[in-house]
Each structure stands twice: as structure tokens, then as C-alpha cells.
mmCIF file of C-alpha atoms in Angstrom:
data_model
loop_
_atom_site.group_PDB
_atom_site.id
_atom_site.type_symbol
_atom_site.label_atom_id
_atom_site.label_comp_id
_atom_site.label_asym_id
_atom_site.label_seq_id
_atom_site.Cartn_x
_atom_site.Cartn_y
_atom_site.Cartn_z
ATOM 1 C CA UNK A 183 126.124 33.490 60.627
ATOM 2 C CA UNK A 184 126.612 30.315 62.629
ATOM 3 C CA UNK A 185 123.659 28.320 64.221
ATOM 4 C CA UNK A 186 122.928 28.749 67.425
ATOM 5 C CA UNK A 187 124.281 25.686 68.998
ATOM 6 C CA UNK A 188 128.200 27.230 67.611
ATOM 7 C CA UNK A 189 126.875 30.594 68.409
ATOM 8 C CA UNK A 190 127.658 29.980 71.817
ATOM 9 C CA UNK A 191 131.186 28.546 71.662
ATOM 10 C CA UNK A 192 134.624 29.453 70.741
ATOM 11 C CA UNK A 193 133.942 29.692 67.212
ATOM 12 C CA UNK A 194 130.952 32.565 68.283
ATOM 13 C CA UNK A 195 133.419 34.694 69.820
ATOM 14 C CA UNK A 196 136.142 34.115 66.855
ATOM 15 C CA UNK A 197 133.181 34.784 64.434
ATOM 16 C CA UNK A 198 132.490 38.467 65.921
ATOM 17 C CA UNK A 199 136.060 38.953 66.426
ATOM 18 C CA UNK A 200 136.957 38.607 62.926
ATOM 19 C CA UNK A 201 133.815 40.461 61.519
ATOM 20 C CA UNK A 202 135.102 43.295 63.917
ATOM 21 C CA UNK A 203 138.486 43.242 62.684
ATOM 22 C CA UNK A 204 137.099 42.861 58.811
ATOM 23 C CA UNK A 205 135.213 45.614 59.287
ATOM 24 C CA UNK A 206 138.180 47.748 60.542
ATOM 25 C CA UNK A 207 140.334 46.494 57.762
ATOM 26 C CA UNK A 208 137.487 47.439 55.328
ATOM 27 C CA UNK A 209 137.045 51.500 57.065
ATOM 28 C CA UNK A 210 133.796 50.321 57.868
ATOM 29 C CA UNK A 211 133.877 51.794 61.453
ATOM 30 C CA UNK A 212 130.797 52.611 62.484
ATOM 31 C CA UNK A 213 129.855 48.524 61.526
ATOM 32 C CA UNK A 214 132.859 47.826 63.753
ATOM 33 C CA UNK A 215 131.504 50.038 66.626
ATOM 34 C CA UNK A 216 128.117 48.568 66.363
ATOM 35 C CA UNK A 217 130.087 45.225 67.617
ATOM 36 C CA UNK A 218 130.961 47.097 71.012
ATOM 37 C CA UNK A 219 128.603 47.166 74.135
ATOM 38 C CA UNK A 220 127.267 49.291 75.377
ATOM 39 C CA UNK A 221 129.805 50.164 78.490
ATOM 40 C CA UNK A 222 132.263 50.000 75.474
ATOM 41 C CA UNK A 223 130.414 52.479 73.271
ATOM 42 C CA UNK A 224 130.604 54.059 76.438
ATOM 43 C CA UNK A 225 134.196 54.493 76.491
ATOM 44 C CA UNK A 226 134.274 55.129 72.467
ATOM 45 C CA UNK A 227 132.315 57.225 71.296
ATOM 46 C CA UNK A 228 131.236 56.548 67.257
ATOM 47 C CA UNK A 229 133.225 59.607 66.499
ATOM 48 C CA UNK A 230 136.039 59.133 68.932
ATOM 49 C CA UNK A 231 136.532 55.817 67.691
ATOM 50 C CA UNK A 232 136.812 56.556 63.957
ATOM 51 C CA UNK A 233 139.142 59.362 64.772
ATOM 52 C CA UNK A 234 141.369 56.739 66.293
ATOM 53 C CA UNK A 235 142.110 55.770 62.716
ATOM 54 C CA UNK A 236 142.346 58.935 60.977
ATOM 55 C CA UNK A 237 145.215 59.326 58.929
ATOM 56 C CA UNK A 238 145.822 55.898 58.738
ATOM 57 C CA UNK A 239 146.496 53.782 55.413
ATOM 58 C CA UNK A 240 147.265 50.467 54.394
ATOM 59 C CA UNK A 241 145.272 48.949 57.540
ATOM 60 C CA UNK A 242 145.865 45.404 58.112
ATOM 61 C CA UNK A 243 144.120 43.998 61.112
ATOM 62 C CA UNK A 244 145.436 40.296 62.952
ATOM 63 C CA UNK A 245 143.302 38.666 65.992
ATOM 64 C CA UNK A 246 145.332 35.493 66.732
ATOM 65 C CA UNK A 247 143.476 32.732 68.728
ATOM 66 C CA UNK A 248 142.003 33.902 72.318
ATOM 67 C CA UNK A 249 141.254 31.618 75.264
ATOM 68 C CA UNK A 250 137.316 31.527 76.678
ATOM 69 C CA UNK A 251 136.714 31.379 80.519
ATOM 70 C CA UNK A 252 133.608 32.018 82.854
ATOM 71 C CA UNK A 253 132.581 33.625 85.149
ATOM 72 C CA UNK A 254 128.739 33.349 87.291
ATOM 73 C CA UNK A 255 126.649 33.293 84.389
ATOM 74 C CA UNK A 256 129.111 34.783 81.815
ATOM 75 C CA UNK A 257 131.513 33.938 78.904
ATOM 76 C CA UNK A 258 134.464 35.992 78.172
ATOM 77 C CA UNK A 259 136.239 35.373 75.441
ATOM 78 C CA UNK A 260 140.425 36.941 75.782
ATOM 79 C CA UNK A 261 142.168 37.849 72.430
ATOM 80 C CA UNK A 262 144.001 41.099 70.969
ATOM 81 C CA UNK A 263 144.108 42.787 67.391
ATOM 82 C CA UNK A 264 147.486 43.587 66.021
ATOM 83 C CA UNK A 265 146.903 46.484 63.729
ATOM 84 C CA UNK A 266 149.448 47.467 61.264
ATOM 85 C CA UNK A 267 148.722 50.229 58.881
ATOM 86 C CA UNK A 268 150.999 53.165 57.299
ATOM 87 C CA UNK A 269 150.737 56.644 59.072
ATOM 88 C CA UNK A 270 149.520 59.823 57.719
ATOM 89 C CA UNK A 271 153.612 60.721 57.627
ATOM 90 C CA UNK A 272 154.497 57.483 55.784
ATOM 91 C CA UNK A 273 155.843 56.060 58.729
ATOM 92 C CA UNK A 274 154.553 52.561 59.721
ATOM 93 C CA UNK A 275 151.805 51.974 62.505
ATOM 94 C CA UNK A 276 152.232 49.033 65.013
ATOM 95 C CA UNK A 277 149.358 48.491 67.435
ATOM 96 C CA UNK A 278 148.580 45.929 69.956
ATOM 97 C CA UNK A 279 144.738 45.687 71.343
ATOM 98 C CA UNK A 280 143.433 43.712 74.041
ATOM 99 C CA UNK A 281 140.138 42.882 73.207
ATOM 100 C CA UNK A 282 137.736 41.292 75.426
ATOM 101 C CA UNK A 283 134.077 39.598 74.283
ATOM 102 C CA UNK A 284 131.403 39.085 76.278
ATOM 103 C CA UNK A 285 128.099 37.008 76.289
ATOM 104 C CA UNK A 286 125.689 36.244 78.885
ATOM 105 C CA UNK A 287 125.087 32.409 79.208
ATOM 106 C CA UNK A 288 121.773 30.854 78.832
ATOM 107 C CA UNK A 289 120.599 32.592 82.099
ATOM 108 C CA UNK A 290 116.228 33.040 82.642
ATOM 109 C CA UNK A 291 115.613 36.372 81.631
ATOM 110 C CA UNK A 292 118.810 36.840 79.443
ATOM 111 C CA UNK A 293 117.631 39.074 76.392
ATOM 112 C CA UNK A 294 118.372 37.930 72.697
ATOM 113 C CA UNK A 295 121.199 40.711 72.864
ATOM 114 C CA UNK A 296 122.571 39.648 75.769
ATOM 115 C CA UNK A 297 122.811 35.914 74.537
ATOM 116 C CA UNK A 298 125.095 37.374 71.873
ATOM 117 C CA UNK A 299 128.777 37.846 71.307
ATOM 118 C CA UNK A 300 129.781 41.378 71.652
ATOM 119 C CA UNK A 301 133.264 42.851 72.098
ATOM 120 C CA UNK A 302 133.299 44.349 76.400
ATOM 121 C CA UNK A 303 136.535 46.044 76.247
ATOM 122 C CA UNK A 304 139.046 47.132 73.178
ATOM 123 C CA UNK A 305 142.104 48.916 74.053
ATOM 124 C CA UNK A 306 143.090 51.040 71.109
ATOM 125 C CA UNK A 307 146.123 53.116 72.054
ATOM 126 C CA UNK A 308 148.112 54.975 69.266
ATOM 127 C CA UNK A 309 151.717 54.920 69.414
ATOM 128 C CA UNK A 310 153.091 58.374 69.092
#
């Protein structure tokens, strides 16, 4: 956990990225889910995103550096995951994931969960 001065930076949004991507690496899914929002758990169900890596083996997860910009009272932070893992037919698994963070900036009236890091938008797509 970083204090709450870095909680807000860069190194915030590269923390919960690469818990997220730990997590997936680890088959801990439902931990990585927890990371989404909600419009994001929204558009992934807990179940629908654990199926998304059914069958898979050998899962190696990559989030190189992102680029932070705002916008009215929020903080994206831009990145991707490049997943790599072995199929359930032995083949090998390439995928690319924009990933988008979000936190809402020290607005009045900003709840403690809004004031954190949490990942807005993942685009898992598998390759068929």
C-alpha cells in the first residue's frame, strides 16, 4: 500500500495496475474483478470474466508504462495488459488489453472509494 500523498499519482495507478495483473497471473480472478468499477463490473460480470480465461495455462500478464491525463475533476490513467498464456489446444495465446483507471480527484463530497484507483474500462478480447 502506498501513502496517500503517492496514492494519488502515477505510481497509484501503476500500483493497482500491477496488483490487477498479479492477480490475473496468480488465477485469482475474482481479486482481479474486485479492482473493476462498477460500470466495468457492469460490462463483466464475475462469472463472465473468469470464463474469459478458461482453458488457459501458462498465463503471463505485461502492463508496460501508461500516460495519466485529466479531465474536470478526474484522473485517468491509459495503459494495456499484454497477456500471453498457452491455450486449452496447446496453441499459444496473444492478447492485447486496453485498460483504463480511473480516480476522482480531491473533489468536496468525493467518497473514500471514489478517491481510489480503480480500473474504468478493460478490453479483454480472445483471439480465435
Amino acid at each position: 500500500m502506498l501513502p496517500d500523498d503517492l496514492e494519488r499519482t502515477e505510481a497509484g495507478a501503476r500500483n493497482v495496475l500491477l496488483l490487477f495483473t498479479r492477480a490475473i497471473e496468480l488465477r485469482e480472478y475474482d481479486q482481479a474483478w474486485a479492482m473493476l468499477d462498477r460500470n466495468a463490473q457492469q460490462k463483466w460480470s464475475k462469472a463472465a470474466f473468469n470464463a474469459f480465461f478458461n482453458g488457459l495455462s501458462n498465463i503471463s500478464v505485461a502492463a508496460p508504462g501508461g500516460e495519466m491525463e485529466g479531465a474536470a475533476g478526474t484522473t485517468y490513467y491509459n495503459s494495456k495488459a499484454e497477456i500471453t498464456a498457452t491455450g486449452a489446444d496447446g496453441r499459444p495465446v496473444h492478447v492485447e488489453a486496453p485498460l483504463v483507471l480511473r480516480r476522482v480527484n480531491d473533489v468536496p463530497g468525493a467518497t473514500e472509494e471514489q478517491l481510489r484507483w480503480k480500473i474504468d474500462r478493460v478490453d479483454l478480447v480472445r483471439p480465435h
